[in-house]
Amino acid sequence: MLPDLYWVYKKLFNAFGPQGWWPTTAPDENKPVHRGKPPGLERERFEIIIGAILTQNTSWRNVEKALENLIKKKMIDVNTIAACEDTRLAELIRPAGYYNQKARRLKDFASFLLTEYDGKTINLFSHDLETLREKLLCLKGIGPETADSIILYAAQKPIFVIDAYTIRILRRLGFEVKGYEDAQKLFMSNLPNDVKVFKEYHALLVHLGKNYCKKQKPLCNSCPLTGICRFSKGS
DNA sequence: TACCAGGTCCTCG
DNA sequence: CGAGGACATGGT
């Protein structure tokens, strides 16, 4: 018997508490922290987008180092990113890995935002969810997870973000999922269409995947889902 | 020392 | 389509 995914959410929330995603940096601070409230400032929304691109296949710890470099140089700004020399930007985000690719992608996004939306995320986000997703997916370097992270955490529109942790957890729970869209439908058809739930749930899955449902040495004994998970029972 | 980390693109069959 | 390689740093 497969568990109800809304029940799993409540279980994780009770075990771990609110995660407060996505981390952002206040004007007078120097590194991103979890605040548990929607990004109210243009600068925060832009920072979320930068972080979403930088964290592709990369640990958040490394992304933080890159973000701190940008924050120190006052570069969390669409005009500054767009105008920055490729090699200089690459050097600043170096700790996040794939720095040449990612520098190009950051600049591509900044140019797109400037050209099409007067450089303001709020203009981009005025599209309906489906249109916004299509526009984002047209950009080089923005795939489904990055697009959905931007839509959910920066634009605050209801879409469920899938990542490698989520797929692994689903499969270990016993669900058969092919890929991204598949897993996304599974969550969205079994949850209330609620931005707060989607935000919190994804963050909780990352926490679970990072600390318990690890790839190599999963800690099934202390996992909050022990008992209802097939993986812990072998197979 | 390998392997992993909040993916995406490109190429080939 | 789907599999496989490239892109790259830092932690365990």
CSV table of C-alpha atoms (C1' of nucleotides) in Angstrom, one decimal:
chain,number,residue,atom,x,y,z
A,1,MET,CA,0.0,0.0,0.0
A,2,LEU,CA,1.4,3.3,-1.1
A,3,PRO,CA,1.3,6.2,1.3
A,4,ASP,CA,-0.9,9.3,0.7
A,5,LEU,CA,1.5,12.1,-0.3
A,6,TYR,CA,-0.4,14.7,1.7
A,7,TRP,CA,-0.1,12.5,4.8
A,8,VAL,CA,3.7,12.2,4.1
A,9,TYR,CA,3.8,16.0,4.0
A,10,LYS,CA,2.2,16.3,7.4
A,11,LYS,CA,4.5,13.6,8.8
A,12,LEU,CA,7.6,15.5,7.6
A,13,PHE,CA,6.3,18.8,8.7
A,14,ASN,CA,5.7,17.5,12.2
A,15,ALA,CA,9.1,15.9,12.3
A,16,PHE,CA,11.2,18.8,10.9
A,17,GLY,CA,9.0,21.9,11.3
A,18,PRO,CA,8.8,24.8,8.8
A,19,GLN,CA,11.9,25.2,6.5
A,20,GLY,CA,11.2,28.8,5.5
A,21,TRP,CA,12.4,28.5,1.9
A,22,TRP,CA,13.8,30.1,-0.2
A,23,PRO,CA,16.8,31.7,1.6
A,24,THR,CA,17.3,35.4,0.7
A,25,THR,CA,19.6,38.2,1.8
A,26,ALA,CA,18.2,41.4,3.4
A,27,PRO,CA,19.7,44.8,2.2
A,28,ASP,CA,22.0,45.1,5.3
A,29,GLU,CA,23.1,41.5,5.4
A,30,ASN,CA,25.8,39.6,3.6
A,31,LYS,CA,24.4,36.1,3.1
A,32,PRO,CA,21.1,34.3,2.4
A,33,VAL,CA,19.0,33.0,5.3
A,34,HIS,CA,15.6,31.3,5.5
A,35,ARG,CA,12.9,33.9,6.4
A,36,GLY,CA,9.7,32.0,6.0
A,37,LYS,CA,8.0,34.7,4.1
A,38,PRO,CA,7.5,35.6,0.5
A,39,PRO,CA,10.3,37.8,-1.2
A,40,GLY,CA,8.9,41.3,-0.9
A,41,LEU,CA,11.8,43.1,-2.7
A,42,GLU,CA,12.7,43.0,-6.3
A,43,ARG,CA,16.3,42.3,-5.2
A,44,GLU,CA,15.2,39.3,-3.3
A,45,ARG,CA,13.3,37.8,-6.2
A,46,PHE,CA,16.3,38.4,-8.5
A,47,GLU,CA,18.6,36.7,-5.9
A,48,ILE,CA,16.3,33.7,-5.9
A,49,ILE,CA,16.6,33.4,-9.6
A,50,ILE,CA,20.4,33.6,-9.5
A,51,GLY,CA,20.5,31.0,-6.7
A,52,ALA,CA,18.2,28.7,-8.7
A,53,ILE,CA,20.6,28.8,-11.6
A,54,LEU,CA,23.7,28.5,-9.5
A,55,THR,CA,22.5,25.5,-7.5
A,56,GLN,CA,22.0,23.3,-10.6
A,57,ASN,CA,23.7,20.0,-9.7
A,58,THR,CA,25.6,21.8,-7.0
A,59,SER,CA,25.5,21.9,-3.2
A,60,TRP,CA,23.9,24.9,-1.6
A,61,ARG,CA,27.0,25.4,0.5
A,62,ASN,CA,29.0,26.2,-2.7
A,63,VAL,CA,26.2,28.4,-4.0
A,64,GLU,CA,26.3,30.4,-0.8
A,65,LYS,CA,30.0,31.2,-1.4
A,66,ALA,CA,29.2,32.4,-4.9
A,67,LEU,CA,26.3,34.5,-3.7
A,68,GLU,CA,28.4,36.0,-1.0
A,69,ASN,CA,30.9,37.1,-3.6
A,70,LEU,CA,28.2,38.7,-5.6
A,71,ILE,CA,26.6,40.4,-2.6
A,72,LYS,CA,29.9,41.8,-1.5
A,73,LYS,CA,30.4,43.4,-4.9
A,74,LYS,CA,26.8,44.7,-4.9
A,75,MET,CA,26.0,42.6,-7.9
A,76,ILE,CA,22.6,41.2,-7.1
A,77,ASP,CA,21.2,43.5,-9.7
A,78,VAL,CA,20.0,42.8,-13.3
A,79,ASN,CA,21.9,45.8,-14.9
A,80,THR,CA,25.1,44.9,-13.1
A,81,ILE,CA,24.9,41.2,-14.1
A,82,ALA,CA,24.1,42.0,-17.7
A,83,ALA,CA,27.0,44.5,-18.0
A,84,CYS,CA,29.5,42.3,-16.2
A,85,GLU,CA,32.4,40.8,-18.3
A,86,ASP,CA,32.0,37.0,-18.7
A,87,THR,CA,35.3,36.2,-17.3
A,88,ARG,CA,34.9,38.4,-14.3
A,89,LEU,CA,31.4,37.0,-13.5
A,90,ALA,CA,32.7,33.5,-13.9
A,91,GLU,CA,35.5,34.2,-11.4
A,92,LEU,CA,33.1,35.5,-8.8
A,93,ILE,CA,30.8,32.5,-9.0
A,94,ARG,CA,33.6,30.0,-9.3
A,95,PRO,CA,32.8,28.2,-6.0
A,96,ALA,CA,29.4,27.1,-7.5
A,97,GLY,CA,31.1,25.0,-10.2
A,98,TYR,CA,30.3,25.0,-14.0
A,99,TYR,CA,31.2,28.7,-13.7
A,100,ASN,CA,31.7,29.4,-17.4
A,101,GLN,CA,28.3,27.9,-18.3
A,102,LYS,CA,26.5,29.5,-15.3
A,103,ALA,CA,28.0,33.0,-15.9
A,104,ARG,CA,26.6,32.8,-19.5
A,105,ARG,CA,23.3,31.7,-18.2
A,106,LEU,CA,23.0,34.4,-15.6
A,107,LYS,CA,23.8,37.0,-18.2
A,108,ASP,CA,21.4,35.5,-20.7
A,109,PHE,CA,18.6,35.7,-18.1
A,110,ALA,CA,19.5,39.3,-17.2
A,111,SER,CA,19.5,40.4,-20.8
A,112,PHE,CA,16.1,38.7,-21.3
A,113,LEU,CA,14.6,40.4,-18.2
A,114,LEU,CA,16.0,43.8,-19.3
A,115,THR,CA,14.9,43.5,-22.9
A,116,GLU,CA,11.5,42.0,-22.5
A,117,TYR,CA,10.4,43.2,-19.0
A,118,ASP,CA,12.2,46.5,-18.2
A,119,GLY,CA,14.5,44.5,-15.9
A,120,LYS,CA,11.7,43.8,-13.4
A,121,THR,CA,10.8,40.3,-12.3
A,122,ILE,CA,7.3,41.7,-11.3
A,123,ASN,CA,6.6,42.3,-14.9
A,124,LEU,CA,7.7,38.9,-15.9
A,125,PHE,CA,5.6,37.3,-13.2
A,126,SER,CA,2.5,39.1,-14.3
A,127,HIS,CA,2.1,36.3,-16.8
A,128,ASP,CA,-0.2,33.4,-15.9
A,129,LEU,CA,1.6,30.3,-14.6
A,130,GLU,CA,1.6,28.3,-17.9
A,131,THR,CA,2.8,31.2,-20.0
A,132,LEU,CA,5.5,32.1,-17.4
A,133,ARG,CA,6.7,28.5,-17.5
A,134,GLU,CA,6.9,28.4,-21.2
A,135,LYS,CA,8.9,31.7,-21.4
A,136,LEU,CA,11.4,30.4,-18.8
A,137,LEU,CA,11.9,27.1,-20.5
A,138,CYS,CA,12.8,28.9,-23.7
A,139,LEU,CA,15.9,30.3,-22.1
A,140,LYS,CA,19.2,28.4,-22.4
A,141,GLY,CA,20.1,27.0,-19.0
A,142,ILE,CA,16.7,27.0,-17.5
A,143,GLY,CA,15.2,23.5,-17.4
A,144,PRO,CA,12.1,22.3,-15.6
A,145,GLU,CA,13.4,22.3,-12.1
A,146,THR,CA,15.0,25.8,-12.3
A,147,ALA,CA,11.8,27.1,-14.0
A,148,ASP,CA,9.6,25.7,-11.4
A,149,SER,CA,11.8,26.9,-8.5
A,150,ILE,CA,11.5,30.4,-9.9
A,151,ILE,CA,7.8,30.1,-10.4
A,152,LEU,CA,7.1,28.7,-6.9
A,153,TYR,CA,9.7,30.6,-4.7
A,154,ALA,CA,10.2,33.9,-6.6
A,155,ALA,CA,6.8,34.3,-8.3
A,156,GLN,CA,4.8,32.6,-5.6
A,157,LYS,CA,2.7,30.7,-8.1
A,158,PRO,CA,1.5,27.1,-7.3
A,159,ILE,CA,3.7,24.5,-9.0
A,160,PHE,CA,5.5,21.6,-7.4
A,161,VAL,CA,9.3,21.5,-7.8
A,162,ILE,CA,10.8,18.1,-8.5
A,163,ASP,CA,14.5,17.4,-7.9
A,164,ALA,CA,16.8,14.4,-7.6
A,165,TYR,CA,16.0,14.0,-3.9
A,166,THR,CA,12.3,13.9,-4.7
A,167,ILE,CA,12.6,11.2,-7.3
A,168,ARG,CA,14.8,9.1,-5.1
A,169,ILE,CA,12.4,9.4,-2.1
A,170,LEU,CA,9.4,8.6,-4.3
A,171,ARG,CA,11.0,5.5,-5.6
A,172,ARG,CA,12.1,4.3,-2.2
A,173,LEU,CA,8.6,4.8,-0.9
A,174,GLY,CA,7.5,2.5,-3.7
A,175,PHE,CA,6.1,4.8,-6.3
A,176,GLU,CA,7.0,4.1,-10.0
A,177,VAL,CA,7.9,7.4,-11.7
A,178,LYS,CA,9.5,7.8,-15.1
A,179,GLY,CA,10.7,11.3,-14.8
A,180,TYR,CA,10.1,15.0,-13.9
A,181,GLU,CA,6.6,15.6,-15.3
A,182,ASP,CA,5.5,12.2,-14.1
A,183,ALA,CA,6.5,12.9,-10.5
A,184,GLN,CA,5.1,16.4,-10.6
A,185,LYS,CA,1.7,15.2,-11.6
A,186,LEU,CA,1.8,12.7,-8.8
A,187,PHE,CA,2.3,15.4,-6.2
A,188,MET,CA,0.0,18.0,-7.7
A,189,SER,CA,-2.9,15.6,-8.1
A,190,ASN,CA,-2.7,14.5,-4.5
A,191,LEU,CA,-2.2,17.8,-2.7
A,192,PRO,CA,-4.2,21.0,-2.2
A,193,ASN,CA,-3.3,23.6,-4.8
A,194,ASP,CA,-1.5,25.7,-2.2
A,195,VAL,CA,1.7,27.7,-2.7
A,196,LYS,CA,2.5,27.4,1.0
A,197,VAL,CA,2.2,23.6,1.0
A,198,PHE,CA,4.2,23.3,-2.2
A,199,LYS,CA,7.0,25.5,-0.9
A,200,GLU,CA,7.3,23.8,2.4
A,201,TYR,CA,6.9,20.2,1.0
A,202,HIS,CA,9.7,20.6,-1.5
A,203,ALA,CA,12.0,22.1,1.2
A,204,LEU,CA,11.1,19.2,3.6
A,205,LEU,CA,11.9,16.6,0.9
A,206,VAL,CA,15.3,18.3,0.4
A,207,HIS,CA,15.9,18.1,4.1
A,208,LEU,CA,14.9,14.5,4.2
A,209,GLY,CA,17.0,13.6,1.2
A,210,LYS,CA,20.0,15.4,2.4
A,211,ASN,CA,20.0,14.2,6.0
A,212,TYR,CA,18.2,10.8,6.0
A,213,CYS,CA,17.2,9.4,2.6
A,214,LYS,CA,20.8,9.7,1.4
A,215,LYS,CA,22.0,8.1,-1.8
A,216,GLN,CA,24.7,5.9,-0.3
A,217,LYS,CA,24.0,5.4,3.4
A,218,PRO,CA,20.4,6.2,4.2
A,219,LEU,CA,19.5,6.5,7.8
A,220,CYS,CA,16.3,4.5,7.8
A,221,ASN,CA,16.3,3.9,11.5
A,222,SER,CA,15.8,7.5,12.5
A,223,CYS,CA,13.8,8.5,9.4
A,224,PRO,CA,10.4,9.9,10.2
A,225,LEU,CA,8.9,7.8,7.4
A,226,THR,CA,10.2,4.6,8.7
A,227,GLY,CA,7.5,2.0,8.8
A,228,ILE,CA,5.6,3.2,5.8
A,229,CYS,CA,8.6,3.1,3.5
A,230,ARG,CA,9.4,0.0,1.4
A,231,PHE,CA,13.0,0.8,1.2
A,232,SER,CA,13.5,0.4,5.0
A,233,LYS,CA,11.9,-3.0,4.8
A,234,GLY,CA,14.3,-4.2,2.1
A,235,SER,CA,13.5,-3.9,-1.6
B,1,DT,C1',40.0,8.1,-2.9
B,2,DA,C1',35.9,8.1,-5.1
B,3,DC,C1',31.4,9.9,-4.8
B,4,DC,C1',28.0,13.3,-4.2
B,5,DA,C1',25.7,17.8,-4.6
B,6,DG,C1',18.5,21.5,-4.5
B,7,DG,C1',20.5,20.1,-13.5
B,8,DT,C1',20.7,21.2,-18.3
B,9,DC,C1',22.3,20.9,-23.0
B,10,DC,C1',23.9,18.4,-26.9
B,11,DT,C1',24.6,14.4,-29.7
B,12,DC,C1',23.6,9.9,-31.3
B,13,DG,C1',20.9,5.9,-32.1
C,1,DC,C1',12.2,9.6,-26.8
C,2,DG,C1',16.7,7.8,-23.7
C,3,DA,C1',21.1,7.0,-22.9
C,4,DG,C1',25.6,9.0,-22.4
C,5,DG,C1',29.0,12.7,-22.0
C,6,DA,C1',30.3,17.6,-20.8
C,7,DC,C1',30.3,21.1,-17.6
C,8,DA,C1',33.6,22.0,-12.3
C,9,DT,C1',33.9,23.2,-7.3
C,10,DG,C1',34.2,21.7,-2.4
C,11,DG,C1',32.8,18.4,1.4
C,12,DT,C1',33.0,13.7,3.4
